Amino acid sequence: MKTISILLLTAVCFFISCSDDNESLLKNDLIKKTMAPAIAGEKIDFAYAIGTLSGKLATAQAEASIAGAAGTGFEWYSYYTASNEITVDGTRYPGGSEVPVKSVKETSTSGAVSTATLEDKIDEVYMNPSVPHGTRMVDLIAVTLRYSYIVPAEAKGQKVSFVFSAKSSTGESVSYKTPEYNVSKMDMKRLIPLTTANVCYFSIENMAAYTLAEVNSQNLSDKIDFIYIHQAKLDNFDYGHAFVSPGTDPKYIATPNVIPGNWTKNSTRMEKRADVRDAQLKGSIPNVYIDDIDFQTLQLDQAYDFVLNFAADEGAFMKTANGKYAAYVYINRLATGTVTVSIKRYPL
Amino acid sequence: MKNSIKITSIILLGLFMVTCSDYPIDDRNLLITDKEACSMTVFELLGPDNRNSLIGTAVIDNDNNTVTAIAKFGTNLKHVKPRCSVEIDCIVTPMMGEWVDFTQPRQYTVISGNRKIQKTYTITVTAQGE
């Protein structure tokens, strides 16, 4: 009898605690859209969906555990997918593309907290795709908001999490807490042009390319990790687009005169990769990413200090001679005497 | 009906036992067959970019059991990964596909499918310009 009473009591407690959630008329859900590693200066995009069965939506808020950099906050627009080609305010949207509709009246970001005050009404097409765009406005009772977090430099190597919340016009509130996301220690710089004619000296520490005059005038020779050379053949052997270190054996340097004798002769270990097409460096699919762990586990002890015959979409893992940085240098494009590279750099 | 199920089961079991008992497996879980052919047919050397580092095709001399190949200018022979094709059911020891130093000739043994014939190849790779 005692056992039955305990079981009944447990069941009642269970129903009471569960019914609280089920009876809430304001619901929310969240998708983290960004799959790429969180690198300082890059975005983490979220889609925050809220809907109410009572009253209208009033406000939304996102609170980050580490305040985002400038640009963090909610967008003013939500989006629906055009079933056929349409033109809105002079802009043509092909079928299948996203069409913006204004869903937010006001946004603000102060410190770690971003808020959005929602519009009272929204274009009906957002709720009912069978209605043509611009037909009429209806109460805003469900919406998916877009929130972008710009990773701040001070978050490098830490974890960041978010609490999203919303309120309806009836005073109800709801929230969603994300798990913690790792913020990378990497730095990244895209689309740096190198030319054999002029700018061909590259510093991994500075993530920048220099001319000979710049290296000399700024006394940067100890920071030069590789030099870009392009020559079809060397001693009748294929040479092509090449990176050599200042300290590379001269027999592998097609134009030895590019390295003045009085420079620091850094020997930068490097190894070519043909199939590592990082989407952040490439700027498009596939969704393959170099992350911190790739640099943490990078072994270049057996590597040479030069790489020859680069093709577009190839790249090279490197370690600076002073052991301060590991890097991946990706070849975005190349032409005679010129390459455009992008770099991910990791402090060791 | 019951009888035909019994008979079919017995026949299938018999066939299974006959088929499997013909070919035992070795310590790598590979079938030991009755094939006597024993030779290397293709040899390649992959660099860290997972591409073949050799110029042209390697020369395989099955009479003298040697393989000679030339690697591209600038190939780091201290850090390469050999791979080869062999006659059907043969195995190679030590296993290829591991990072090795090829600055000196290396020996690999091809063993026939019946594991009764062995050929030890001496593989020599020279990089252009070395």
XYZ file of C-alpha atoms in Angstrom:
478
model
C 0.000 0.000 0.000
C 2.857 2.314 0.916
C 4.574 1.503 -2.364
C 1.444 2.327 -4.343
C 1.128 5.685 -2.585
C 4.753 6.562 -3.386
C 4.254 5.594 -7.015
C 1.077 7.692 -7.256
C 2.808 10.680 -5.698
C 5.741 10.361 -8.126
C 3.332 10.155 -11.062
C 1.466 13.294 -9.916
C 4.741 15.197 -9.526
C 5.779 14.068 -13.013
C 2.530 15.278 -14.567
C 2.709 18.633 -12.781
C 6.292 19.325 -13.804
C 5.731 18.283 -17.404
C 2.464 20.102 -17.855
C 4.175 23.453 -17.152
C 6.176 23.186 -20.358
C 3.413 21.735 -22.450
C 0.970 24.432 -21.472
C 3.318 27.273 -22.364
C 1.891 29.163 -25.305
C 5.277 30.633 -26.285
C 7.787 28.229 -27.818
C 11.318 28.565 -29.135
C 14.013 26.591 -30.927
C 17.476 27.283 -32.254
C 19.836 26.211 -35.025
C 23.517 27.084 -35.131
C 24.037 27.671 -38.826
C 27.798 28.115 -38.890
C 29.810 24.914 -39.070
C 33.232 26.494 -39.548
C 35.669 26.916 -36.647
C 35.017 30.110 -34.671
C 37.930 32.382 -35.561
C 38.348 35.934 -34.236
C 36.694 38.382 -36.615
C 34.494 35.681 -38.190
C 30.765 35.192 -37.621
C 28.808 32.503 -35.819
C 25.299 32.600 -37.280
C 22.193 31.394 -35.453
C 18.561 31.073 -36.498
C 16.251 31.617 -33.490
C 12.663 30.511 -34.032
C 9.848 31.718 -31.771
C 6.073 31.345 -31.955
C 3.126 32.093 -29.720
C -0.452 30.877 -29.541
C -1.494 33.828 -27.401
C -1.061 37.518 -28.229
C 1.883 38.547 -30.421
C 5.636 38.266 -30.215
C 7.186 41.254 -28.489
C 10.951 41.014 -27.955
C 13.897 38.652 -28.374
C 17.241 38.680 -26.649
C 20.579 36.900 -27.027
C 23.156 36.981 -24.259
C 26.678 35.717 -25.021
C 29.014 34.513 -22.281
C 31.720 36.722 -23.857
C 30.663 40.016 -25.433
C 30.850 39.869 -29.224
C 32.879 42.236 -31.399
C 31.329 45.109 -33.379
C 28.615 43.843 -35.716
C 27.157 41.349 -33.233
C 23.372 41.418 -33.060
C 20.015 40.522 -34.583
C 19.137 41.167 -38.224
C 16.125 43.306 -39.080
C 14.847 40.793 -41.589
C 13.501 37.285 -41.607
C 13.367 35.250 -44.783
C 11.027 32.955 -46.684
C 11.858 30.813 -49.711
C 10.435 32.001 -53.021
C 8.538 29.177 -54.724
C 8.755 30.982 -58.091
C 10.702 33.953 -59.373
C 9.410 37.217 -57.913
C 10.490 40.845 -57.872
C 10.287 42.779 -54.601
C 11.193 46.482 -54.416
C 13.043 46.182 -57.705
C 15.100 43.165 -56.674
C 14.601 39.915 -58.562
C 14.515 36.702 -56.507
C 14.728 33.437 -58.486
C 12.622 30.494 -57.293
C 14.296 28.808 -54.326
C 16.088 31.922 -53.133
C 15.547 33.676 -49.807
C 13.311 36.738 -49.800
C 13.650 39.177 -46.885
C 10.658 40.471 -44.935
C 11.073 43.031 -42.171
C 10.335 41.391 -38.826
C 12.309 43.557 -36.407
C 11.496 47.139 -35.465
C 14.611 47.909 -33.459
C 17.838 46.168 -32.525
C 20.554 47.009 -30.081
C 23.672 45.399 -28.674
C 25.192 46.486 -25.419
C 28.062 44.455 -24.041
C 27.132 40.795 -24.213
C 23.389 41.389 -24.653
C 21.655 41.909 -27.986
C 17.946 42.686 -28.172
C 15.355 42.898 -30.900
C 11.973 44.595 -30.621
C 9.708 42.849 -33.047
C 7.299 44.401 -35.530
C 3.607 44.158 -34.651
C 2.768 42.875 -38.101
C 4.528 41.059 -40.923
C 3.816 40.397 -44.595
C 1.312 37.525 -44.733
C 3.414 35.630 -47.287
C 5.806 34.859 -44.427
C 3.058 32.883 -42.639
C 1.194 31.677 -45.703
C 3.270 31.048 -48.855
C 0.146 30.772 -51.024
C -0.490 34.527 -50.617
C 1.432 36.849 -53.002
C 4.135 39.014 -51.450
C 2.822 42.409 -50.337
C -0.853 41.438 -50.211
C -1.477 42.427 -46.577
C 0.097 42.541 -43.128
C -0.844 40.118 -40.324
C -0.026 39.853 -36.631
C 3.516 38.632 -35.949
C 2.922 35.402 -34.037
C 5.819 33.294 -35.366
C 9.192 34.225 -36.744
C 12.743 33.014 -37.222
C 15.267 35.699 -36.337
C 18.866 35.741 -37.462
C 21.570 36.545 -34.972
C 25.239 36.913 -35.813
C 27.988 36.787 -33.226
C 31.290 38.297 -34.318
C 34.003 36.394 -32.500
C 36.102 38.879 -30.495
C 39.888 38.560 -30.289
C 39.714 38.227 -26.488
C 37.706 34.981 -26.836
C 40.557 33.126 -28.580
C 41.148 29.716 -27.045
C 38.096 30.024 -24.756
C 34.556 28.665 -24.858
C 31.498 30.760 -25.604
C 27.823 29.971 -25.007
C 24.558 31.836 -25.512
C 21.159 32.203 -23.889
C 18.396 33.152 -26.305
C 15.075 34.322 -24.898
C 11.820 35.852 -26.087
C 8.736 37.535 -24.638
C 5.205 37.763 -25.988
C 2.712 40.626 -25.663
C 0.893 38.621 -22.950
C 4.012 38.658 -20.759
C 5.012 35.039 -21.291
C 8.698 34.294 -21.714
C 10.794 31.419 -23.018
C 14.512 30.733 -23.330
C 17.064 28.432 -24.945
C 20.591 27.823 -23.675
C 23.197 26.614 -26.123
C 26.079 24.284 -25.325
C 29.571 25.780 -25.102
C 31.390 26.287 -28.391
C 35.181 26.303 -28.718
C 36.745 29.483 -30.022
C 39.832 28.803 -32.088
C 43.286 30.148 -31.322
C 43.850 30.540 -35.053
C 44.116 33.755 -37.003
C 43.142 33.940 -40.615
C 43.820 36.257 -43.530
C 42.441 35.818 -47.020
C 43.495 36.669 -50.541
C 47.033 37.997 -50.198
C 48.660 38.508 -53.620
C 52.284 37.522 -54.173
C 54.269 38.296 -57.310
C 57.730 37.263 -58.369
C 58.217 40.713 -59.898
C 57.787 42.589 -56.652
C 55.987 41.375 -53.535
C 57.302 37.897 -52.868
C 58.545 37.825 -49.250
C 56.087 36.374 -46.757
C 56.017 36.604 -42.983
C 53.810 34.082 -41.176
C 54.051 36.063 -37.943
C 52.743 39.192 -39.680
C 50.530 37.276 -42.146
C 51.706 39.718 -44.802
C 53.747 39.860 -48.000
C 56.509 42.398 -48.574
C 58.730 43.778 -51.281
C 62.488 43.564 -50.972
C 62.622 47.289 -50.196
C 60.065 46.902 -47.401
C 61.951 44.003 -45.840
C 65.184 45.974 -45.876
C 63.781 49.310 -44.740
C 61.751 47.730 -41.906
C 64.534 45.295 -41.000
C 62.183 42.318 -41.381
C 64.525 39.661 -42.746
C 64.321 37.617 -39.529
C 60.526 37.506 -39.967
C 60.557 36.226 -43.564
C 59.498 32.574 -43.597
C 59.232 31.907 -47.306
C 59.765 33.493 -50.679
C 57.533 32.960 -53.698
C 59.349 32.029 -56.918
C 57.870 31.074 -60.280
C 59.994 29.508 -62.972
C 58.922 26.715 -65.344
C 62.158 24.702 -65.094
C 65.313 24.597 -63.020
C 68.190 22.607 -64.595
C 65.612 21.059 -66.911
C 63.485 19.802 -63.997
C 59.900 20.929 -63.361
C 59.894 23.795 -60.845
C 56.744 25.877 -61.343
C 55.221 27.957 -58.555
C 57.390 27.419 -55.492
C 57.859 28.515 -51.904
C 61.425 28.402 -50.617
C 62.804 29.414 -47.229
C 65.608 31.923 -46.907
C 67.621 28.995 -45.506
C 66.770 26.481 -48.256
C 69.660 24.691 -49.982
C 70.516 27.066 -52.879
C 70.240 24.241 -55.411
C 66.462 24.359 -54.891
C 66.231 28.131 -55.252
C 65.649 28.996 -58.887
C 66.580 32.659 -58.441
C 69.099 32.752 -55.564
C 69.598 36.499 -55.995
C 66.175 37.102 -54.361
C 67.731 36.317 -50.973
C 70.392 38.858 -49.982
C 73.441 37.333 -48.320
C 73.128 39.403 -45.128
C 69.584 38.224 -44.312
C 68.597 35.885 -41.479
C 68.343 32.454 -43.087
C 65.153 31.028 -41.581
C 64.474 27.423 -42.471
C 60.703 26.951 -42.498
C 59.582 23.319 -42.517
C 56.764 22.835 -45.012
C 54.813 20.053 -46.705
C 52.461 20.243 -49.653
C 48.835 19.093 -49.468
C 46.760 18.594 -52.580
C 43.419 17.726 -51.034
C 43.093 20.139 -48.104
C 40.663 22.722 -49.464
C 39.654 24.598 -46.365
C 36.282 26.239 -47.005
C 37.168 29.372 -45.019
C 40.372 29.918 -46.998
C 38.829 28.885 -50.293
C 35.706 30.968 -49.627
C 33.296 28.259 -50.749
C 32.350 24.619 -50.370
C 33.291 21.878 -49.578
C 32.623 22.198 -45.859
C 36.072 20.966 -44.864
C 37.914 22.992 -42.277
C 41.369 23.124 -40.769
C 40.908 23.481 -37.022
C 43.188 23.915 -34.019
C 43.694 20.166 -33.647
C 45.266 19.935 -37.104
C 48.037 22.279 -35.988
C 48.323 20.729 -32.529
C 49.044 17.335 -34.097
C 51.097 18.598 -37.052
C 54.374 16.687 -37.521
C 56.871 18.297 -39.861
C 60.091 16.910 -38.397
C 60.896 15.061 -41.630
C 59.760 17.876 -43.920
C 61.906 19.884 -46.308
C 61.995 23.666 -46.139
C 60.615 24.249 -49.637
C 57.746 23.100 -51.853
C 57.790 23.108 -55.659
C 55.174 22.863 -58.384
C 52.098 24.230 -56.629
C 48.763 24.079 -58.434
C 45.628 26.064 -57.605
C 43.663 24.697 -54.620
C 46.794 23.120 -53.174
C 48.524 24.381 -50.068
C 51.267 23.727 -47.562
C 51.432 23.177 -43.824
C 54.352 25.038 -42.308
C 56.125 25.677 -39.021
C 58.188 28.777 -38.472
C 61.875 28.267 -37.716
C 61.498 29.772 -34.219
C 58.678 27.305 -33.406
C 56.264 30.148 -32.654
C 53.650 29.437 -35.319
C 52.187 26.680 -37.443
C 50.304 27.695 -40.558
C 48.459 26.454 -43.584
C 48.984 28.522 -46.730
C 46.354 27.861 -49.378
C 46.741 28.734 -53.072
C 43.498 30.438 -54.114
C 44.658 31.121 -57.661
C 47.800 31.414 -59.692
C 48.995 32.781 -63.025
C 52.372 33.441 -64.559
C 54.545 35.018 -61.875
C 51.748 35.510 -59.380
C 49.782 33.606 -56.755
C 47.016 34.649 -54.400
C 47.192 32.906 -51.037
C 45.127 32.690 -47.871
C 46.504 31.671 -44.501
C 45.395 30.140 -41.221
C 47.968 30.653 -38.487
C 48.102 28.952 -35.087
C 50.327 29.988 -32.163
C 52.268 26.990 -30.853
C 7.594 -29.475 -46.945
C 9.521 -30.042 -43.710
C 11.671 -32.635 -45.453
C 12.614 -30.320 -48.324
C 13.660 -27.600 -45.849
C 15.836 -30.141 -44.021
C 17.424 -31.386 -47.254
C 18.091 -27.858 -48.538
C 19.672 -26.870 -45.219
C 21.938 -29.908 -45.222
C 23.034 -29.250 -48.827
C 23.756 -25.558 -48.104
C 25.686 -26.399 -44.951
C 27.697 -28.982 -46.871
C 28.495 -26.508 -49.646
C 29.505 -23.873 -47.111
C 31.878 -26.236 -45.343
C 33.441 -27.428 -48.590
C 33.947 -23.838 -49.876
C 35.444 -22.516 -46.648
C 37.613 -25.468 -45.830
C 39.456 -25.085 -49.176
C 41.015 -21.748 -48.210
C 42.402 -21.208 -44.709
C 43.303 -17.698 -43.604
C 46.663 -16.326 -42.530
C 47.546 -14.119 -39.541
C 46.378 -11.032 -41.453
C 42.970 -12.700 -42.028
C 43.744 -13.049 -45.750
C 42.833 -16.200 -47.663
C 45.619 -18.618 -48.438
C 44.702 -19.800 -51.929
C 46.241 -22.167 -54.476
C 47.702 -19.364 -56.649
C 51.412 -19.676 -57.406
C 51.964 -16.396 -59.258
C 54.377 -14.191 -57.348
C 55.458 -10.827 -58.665
C 55.129 -7.078 -58.330
C 53.371 -5.397 -61.246
C 53.249 -1.685 -60.336
C 55.232 0.441 -57.875
C 54.451 4.025 -56.806
C 55.746 6.410 -54.193
C 53.336 8.884 -52.622
C 54.426 12.210 -51.179
C 52.740 14.087 -48.303
C 50.344 15.528 -50.894
C 49.093 11.982 -51.508
C 50.219 12.131 -55.153
C 52.671 9.864 -56.944
C 56.142 11.415 -56.716
C 57.681 9.327 -59.480
C 58.562 10.451 -62.987
C 56.969 7.984 -65.391
C 56.575 4.385 -64.254
C 58.948 2.387 -62.106
C 60.976 -0.280 -63.914
C 60.240 -3.694 -62.411
C 62.714 -6.460 -63.261
C 61.091 -9.740 -62.259
C 64.126 -11.786 -63.262
C 66.519 -9.970 -60.962
C 63.855 -8.897 -58.465
C 64.663 -5.212 -58.628
C 62.613 -2.058 -58.934
C 64.165 1.222 -60.006
C 62.394 4.548 -60.116
C 63.121 8.246 -60.436
C 61.346 10.743 -58.199
C 60.543 14.319 -59.188
C 63.026 17.112 -58.474
C 62.614 18.245 -54.901
C 60.968 15.034 -53.639
C 61.709 14.468 -49.971
C 62.693 10.799 -50.064
C 63.003 10.752 -46.267
C 59.227 10.959 -45.966
C 57.372 8.960 -48.613
C 54.771 6.237 -48.689
C 55.329 3.303 -51.113
C 52.487 1.344 -52.668
C 52.398 -1.442 -55.242
C 50.211 -3.827 -57.187
C 50.971 -7.559 -57.128
C 49.685 -10.737 -58.790
C 46.339 -11.983 -57.519
C 46.256 -13.228 -53.897
C 49.901 -12.236 -53.216
C 50.849 -10.404 -50.049
C 53.743 -8.011 -49.398
C 55.909 -7.847 -46.336
C 56.733 -5.530 -44.675
C 53.426 -3.851 -45.456
C 53.514 -0.887 -47.786
C 51.482 2.278 -47.206
C 53.592 3.398 -44.231
C 55.827 6.482 -44.141
C 59.408 5.378 -44.779
C 62.819 6.764 -45.658
C 63.731 5.883 -49.247
C 67.099 7.638 -49.392
C 68.623 4.135 -49.399
C 67.337 1.068 -51.324
C 64.686 -0.879 -49.418
C 63.632 -4.509 -49.641
C 60.058 -5.809 -49.832
C 59.072 -9.447 -50.183
C 56.137 -10.571 -52.321
C 54.616 -13.908 -51.255
C 52.356 -15.953 -53.534
C 48.714 -16.753 -52.793
C 49.613 -20.287 -51.675
C 52.368 -18.750 -49.467
C 54.935 -21.164 -50.949
C 56.848 -18.834 -53.286
C 58.641 -15.657 -52.201
C 60.445 -12.956 -54.110
C 62.390 -10.248 -52.324
C 62.607 -7.068 -54.384
C 65.249 -4.425 -53.874
C 63.675 -1.068 -54.623
C 65.903 1.865 -55.480
C 64.550 5.376 -55.920
C 66.651 8.351 -56.987
C 65.379 11.910 -56.950
C 66.038 14.074 -59.983
C 69.018 16.339 -59.419
C 70.434 14.234 -56.550
